[in-house]
Short mmCIF file of C-alpha atoms in Angstrom, two decimals:
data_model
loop_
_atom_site.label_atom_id
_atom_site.label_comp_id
_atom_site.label_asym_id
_atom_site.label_seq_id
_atom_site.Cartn_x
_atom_site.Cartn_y
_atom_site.Cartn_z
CA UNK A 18 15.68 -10.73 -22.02
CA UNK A 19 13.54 -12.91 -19.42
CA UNK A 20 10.42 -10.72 -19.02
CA UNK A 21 10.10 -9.53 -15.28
CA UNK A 22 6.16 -9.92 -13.95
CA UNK A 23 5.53 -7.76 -10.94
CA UNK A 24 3.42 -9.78 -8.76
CA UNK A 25 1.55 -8.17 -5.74
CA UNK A 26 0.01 -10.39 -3.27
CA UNK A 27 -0.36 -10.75 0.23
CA UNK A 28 -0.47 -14.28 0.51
CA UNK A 29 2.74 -16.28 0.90
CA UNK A 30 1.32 -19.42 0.05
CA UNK A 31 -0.18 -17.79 -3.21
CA UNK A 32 2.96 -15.72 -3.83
CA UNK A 33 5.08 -18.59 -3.55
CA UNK A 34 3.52 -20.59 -6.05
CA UNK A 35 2.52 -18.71 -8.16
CA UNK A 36 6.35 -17.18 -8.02
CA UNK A 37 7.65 -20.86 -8.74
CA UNK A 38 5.40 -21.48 -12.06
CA UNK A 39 6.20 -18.23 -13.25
CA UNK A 40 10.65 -18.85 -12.59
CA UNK A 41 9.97 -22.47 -14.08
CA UNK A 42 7.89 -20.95 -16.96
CA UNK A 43 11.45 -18.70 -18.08
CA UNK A 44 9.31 -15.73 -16.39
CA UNK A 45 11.57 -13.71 -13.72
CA UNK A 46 9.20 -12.51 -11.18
CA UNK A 47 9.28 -9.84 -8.64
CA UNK A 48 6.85 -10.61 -5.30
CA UNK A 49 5.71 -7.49 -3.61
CA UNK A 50 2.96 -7.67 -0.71
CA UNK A 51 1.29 -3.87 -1.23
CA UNK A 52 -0.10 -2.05 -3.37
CA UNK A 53 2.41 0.86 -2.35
CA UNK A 54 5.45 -1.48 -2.72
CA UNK A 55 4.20 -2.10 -6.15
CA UNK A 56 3.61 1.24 -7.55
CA UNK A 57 7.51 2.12 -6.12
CA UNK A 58 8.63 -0.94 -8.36
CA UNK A 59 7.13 0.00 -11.47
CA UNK A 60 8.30 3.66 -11.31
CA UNK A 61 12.16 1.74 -11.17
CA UNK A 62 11.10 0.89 -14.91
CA UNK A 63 11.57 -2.86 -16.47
CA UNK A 64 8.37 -4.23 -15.87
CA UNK A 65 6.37 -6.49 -18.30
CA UNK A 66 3.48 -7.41 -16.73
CA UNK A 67 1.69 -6.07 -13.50
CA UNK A 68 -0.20 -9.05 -11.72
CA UNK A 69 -2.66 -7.19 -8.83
CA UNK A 70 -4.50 -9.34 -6.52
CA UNK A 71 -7.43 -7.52 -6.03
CA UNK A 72 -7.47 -7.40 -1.87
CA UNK A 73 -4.04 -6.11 -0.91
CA UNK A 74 -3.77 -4.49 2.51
CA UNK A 75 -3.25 -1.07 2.07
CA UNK A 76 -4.66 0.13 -1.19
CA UNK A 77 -6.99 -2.02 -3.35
CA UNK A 78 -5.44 -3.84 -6.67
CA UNK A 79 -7.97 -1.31 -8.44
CA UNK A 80 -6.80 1.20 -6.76
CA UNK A 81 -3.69 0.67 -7.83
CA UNK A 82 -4.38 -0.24 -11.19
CA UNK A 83 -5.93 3.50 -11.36
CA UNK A 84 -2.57 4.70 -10.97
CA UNK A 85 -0.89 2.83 -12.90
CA UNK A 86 -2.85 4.22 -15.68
CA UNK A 87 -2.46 7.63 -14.80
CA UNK A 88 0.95 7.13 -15.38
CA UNK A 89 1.16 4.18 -18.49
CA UNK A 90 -1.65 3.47 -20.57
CA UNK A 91 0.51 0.63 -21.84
CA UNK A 92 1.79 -1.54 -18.87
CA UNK A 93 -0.25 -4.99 -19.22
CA UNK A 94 -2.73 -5.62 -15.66
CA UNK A 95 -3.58 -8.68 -14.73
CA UNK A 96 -6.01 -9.09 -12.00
CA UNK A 97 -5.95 -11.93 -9.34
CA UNK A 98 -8.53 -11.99 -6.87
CA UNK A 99 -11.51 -13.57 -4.77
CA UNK A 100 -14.59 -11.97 -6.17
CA UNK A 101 -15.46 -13.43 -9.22
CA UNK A 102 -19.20 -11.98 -9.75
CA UNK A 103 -19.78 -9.57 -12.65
CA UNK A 104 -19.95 -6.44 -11.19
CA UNK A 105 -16.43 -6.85 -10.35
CA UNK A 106 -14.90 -8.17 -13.67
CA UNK A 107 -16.21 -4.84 -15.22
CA UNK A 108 -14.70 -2.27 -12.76
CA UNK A 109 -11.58 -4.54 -13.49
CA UNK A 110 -11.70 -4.10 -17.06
CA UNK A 111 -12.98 -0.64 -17.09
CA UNK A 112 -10.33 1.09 -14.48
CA UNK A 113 -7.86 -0.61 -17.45
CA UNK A 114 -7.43 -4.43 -17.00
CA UNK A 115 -6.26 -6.42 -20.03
CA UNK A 116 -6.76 -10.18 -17.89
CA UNK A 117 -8.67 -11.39 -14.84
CA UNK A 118 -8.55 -14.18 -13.35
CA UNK A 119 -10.44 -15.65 -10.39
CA UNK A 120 -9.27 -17.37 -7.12
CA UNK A 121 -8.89 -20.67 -7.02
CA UNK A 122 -6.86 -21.02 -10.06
CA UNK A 123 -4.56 -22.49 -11.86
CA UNK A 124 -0.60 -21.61 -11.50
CA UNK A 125 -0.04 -22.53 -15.20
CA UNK A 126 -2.78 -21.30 -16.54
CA UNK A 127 -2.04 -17.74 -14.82
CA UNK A 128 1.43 -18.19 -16.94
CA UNK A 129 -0.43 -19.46 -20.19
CA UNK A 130 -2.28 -16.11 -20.00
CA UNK A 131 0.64 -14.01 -19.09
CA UNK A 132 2.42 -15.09 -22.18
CA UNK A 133 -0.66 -14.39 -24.58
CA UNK A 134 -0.34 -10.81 -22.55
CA UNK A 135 3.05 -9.94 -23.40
CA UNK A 136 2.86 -11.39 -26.99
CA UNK A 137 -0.13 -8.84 -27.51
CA UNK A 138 2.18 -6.17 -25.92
CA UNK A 139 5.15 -6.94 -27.93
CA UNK A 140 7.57 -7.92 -25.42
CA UNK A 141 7.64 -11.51 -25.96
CA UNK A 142 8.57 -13.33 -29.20
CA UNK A 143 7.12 -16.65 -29.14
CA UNK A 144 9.99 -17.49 -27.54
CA UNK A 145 10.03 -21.10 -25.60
CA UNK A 146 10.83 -21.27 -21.76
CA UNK A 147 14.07 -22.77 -21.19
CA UNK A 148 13.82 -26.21 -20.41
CA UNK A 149 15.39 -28.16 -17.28
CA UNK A 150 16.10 -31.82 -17.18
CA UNK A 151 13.92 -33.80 -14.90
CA UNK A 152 14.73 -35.68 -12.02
CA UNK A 153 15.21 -39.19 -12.33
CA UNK A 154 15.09 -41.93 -9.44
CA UNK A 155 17.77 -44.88 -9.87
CA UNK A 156 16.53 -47.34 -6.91
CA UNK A 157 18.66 -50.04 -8.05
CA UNK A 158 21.87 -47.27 -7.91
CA UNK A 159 20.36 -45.51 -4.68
CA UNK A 160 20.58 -42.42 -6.72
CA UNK A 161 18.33 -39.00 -8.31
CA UNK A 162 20.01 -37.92 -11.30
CA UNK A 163 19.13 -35.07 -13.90
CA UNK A 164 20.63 -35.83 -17.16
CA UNK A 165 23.74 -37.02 -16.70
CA UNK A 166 24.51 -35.83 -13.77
CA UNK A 167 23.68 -37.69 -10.33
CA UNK A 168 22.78 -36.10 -7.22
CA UNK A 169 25.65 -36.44 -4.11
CA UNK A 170 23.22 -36.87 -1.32
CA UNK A 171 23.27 -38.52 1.76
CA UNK A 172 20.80 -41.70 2.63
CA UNK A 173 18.48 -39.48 4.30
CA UNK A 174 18.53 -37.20 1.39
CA UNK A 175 18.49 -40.03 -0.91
CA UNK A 176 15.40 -41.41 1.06
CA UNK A 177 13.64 -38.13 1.37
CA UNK A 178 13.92 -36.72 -2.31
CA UNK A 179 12.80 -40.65 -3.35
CA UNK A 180 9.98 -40.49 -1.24
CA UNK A 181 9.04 -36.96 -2.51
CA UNK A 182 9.48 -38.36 -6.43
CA UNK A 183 7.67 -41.73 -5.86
CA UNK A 184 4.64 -39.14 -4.82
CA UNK A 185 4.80 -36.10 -7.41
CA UNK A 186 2.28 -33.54 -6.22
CA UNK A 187 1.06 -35.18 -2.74
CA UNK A 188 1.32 -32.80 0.20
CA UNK A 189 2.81 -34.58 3.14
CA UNK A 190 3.56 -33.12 6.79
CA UNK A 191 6.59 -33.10 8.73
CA UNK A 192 5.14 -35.92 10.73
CA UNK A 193 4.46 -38.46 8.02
CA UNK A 194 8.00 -37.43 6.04
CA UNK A 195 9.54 -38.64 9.91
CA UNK A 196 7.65 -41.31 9.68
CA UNK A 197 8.22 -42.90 6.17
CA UNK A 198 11.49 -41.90 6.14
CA UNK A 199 13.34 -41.89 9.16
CA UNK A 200 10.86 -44.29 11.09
CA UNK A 201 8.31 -44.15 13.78
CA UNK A 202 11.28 -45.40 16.61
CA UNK A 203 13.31 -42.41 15.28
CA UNK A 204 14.74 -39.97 17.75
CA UNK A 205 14.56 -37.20 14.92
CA UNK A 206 12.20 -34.33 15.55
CA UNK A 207 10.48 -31.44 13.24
CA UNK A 208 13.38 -29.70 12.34
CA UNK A 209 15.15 -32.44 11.04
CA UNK A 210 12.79 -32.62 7.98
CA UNK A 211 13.25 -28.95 7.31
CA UNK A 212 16.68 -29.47 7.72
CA UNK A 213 17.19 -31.96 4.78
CA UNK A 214 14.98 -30.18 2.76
CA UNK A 215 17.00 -26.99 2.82
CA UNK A 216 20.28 -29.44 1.77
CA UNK A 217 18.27 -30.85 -0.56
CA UNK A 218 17.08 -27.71 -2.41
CA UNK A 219 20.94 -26.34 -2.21
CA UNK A 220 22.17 -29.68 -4.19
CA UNK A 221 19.82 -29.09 -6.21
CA UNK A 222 20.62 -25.66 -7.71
CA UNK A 223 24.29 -26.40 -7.74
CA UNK A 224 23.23 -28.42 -10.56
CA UNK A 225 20.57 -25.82 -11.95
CA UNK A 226 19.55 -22.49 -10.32
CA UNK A 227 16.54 -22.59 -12.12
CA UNK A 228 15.46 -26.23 -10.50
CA UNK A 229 13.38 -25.44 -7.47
CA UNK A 230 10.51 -28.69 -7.32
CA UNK A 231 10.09 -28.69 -3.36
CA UNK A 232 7.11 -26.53 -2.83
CA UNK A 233 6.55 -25.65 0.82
CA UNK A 234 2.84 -25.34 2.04
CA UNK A 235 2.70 -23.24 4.85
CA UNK A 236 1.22 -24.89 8.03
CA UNK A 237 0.86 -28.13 5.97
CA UNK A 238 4.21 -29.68 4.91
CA UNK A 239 6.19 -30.31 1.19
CA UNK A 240 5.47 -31.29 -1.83
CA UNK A 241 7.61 -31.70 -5.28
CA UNK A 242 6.20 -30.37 -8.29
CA UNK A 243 7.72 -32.67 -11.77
#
């Protein structure tokens, strides 16, 4: 069974990351924004880990990590926040914290630590996340295939996914995507962009559900994750 991490944070662009590592990582996470939402999920039961960012907006993650422990001495905590000085990293571990990790981090090393978590708790067993084929670009074909199969996309698609894989990890706004792919004479506005990459990540999970590399960076543009 795919352990389910409950993770609380107010942040989309943190939430959404994070969310994506964790699904690509064989992880099924469950995003919640407050600390109330959170403690209404765990008493539903299933919950492997508990991932608390510290500065939620009604009740603190220690707050709610006091609860929590009222109730299950057992449930791993992992705390995600701002403050990284030492007076806080006690509290953490004292109110019942097993992890803590502060901002900025790293996505996979927030899942690295996760799995150490729940192989200490017992509900993982060293078992391997599921692997997905990676993309491949074809220019010579004009196609993106993964494994065997290729991708049915239209030139813009084509020309927006290629751009997207000839740049792994490079943030780029709706403006330069117009204008590297479509052209700076182009009639196309904004919404185009957002447009095609919505097609784009449907083709793409009609081939795998669990293949999600477009990351979208809120007030910034896209980016694909390989």
């Amino acid at each position: 069974m795919t352990p389910v991490i409950l993770l609380v944070e107010d942040e989309p662009a943190i939430a959404d990351t994070l969310a994506w590592t964790l699904k690509s990582e064989g992880f099924s996470p469950c995003h919640v924004s407050t600390g109330g939402e959170a403690l209404a999920r765990i008493e539903q039961g299933g919950i492997a880990v508990a991932v608390l960012d510290v500065g939620l907006p009604d009740l603190s993650g220690f707050e709610v990590c006091r609860r929590i422990r009222a109730k299950d001495a057992a449930l791993p905590v992992m705390f995600l926040t701002a403050r990284s000085e030492e007076i806080d990293r006690v509290l953490g571990f004292e109110i019942g914290a097993d992890d803590y990790v502060a901002k900025p981090f790293s996505p996979r090393e927030v899942a690295a630590r996760l799995r150490v978590m729940l192989r200490r708790s017992g509900a993982l067993h060293t078992q391997s996340p599921p692997e997905t084929p990676a993309l491949e670009l074809d220019e010579a074909a004009a196609q993106v295939r993964m494994g065997k199969d290729a991708l049915a996309l239209t030139r813009y698609e084509y020309l927006l996914l290629r751009h997207l894989l000839l740049n792994p990890g490079r943030v780029f706004s709706r403006e330069q995507l117009l204008d590297s792919v479509w052209g700076r004479d182009s009639d196309s506005c904004d919404r185009t962009v957002d447009t095609h990459i919505k097609t784009l990540r449907a083709k793409l999970r009609e081939i795998s559900s669990e293949l999600d590399p477009i990351q979208t960076h809120r007030g910034l543009g896209y980016s694909l994750s390989r």
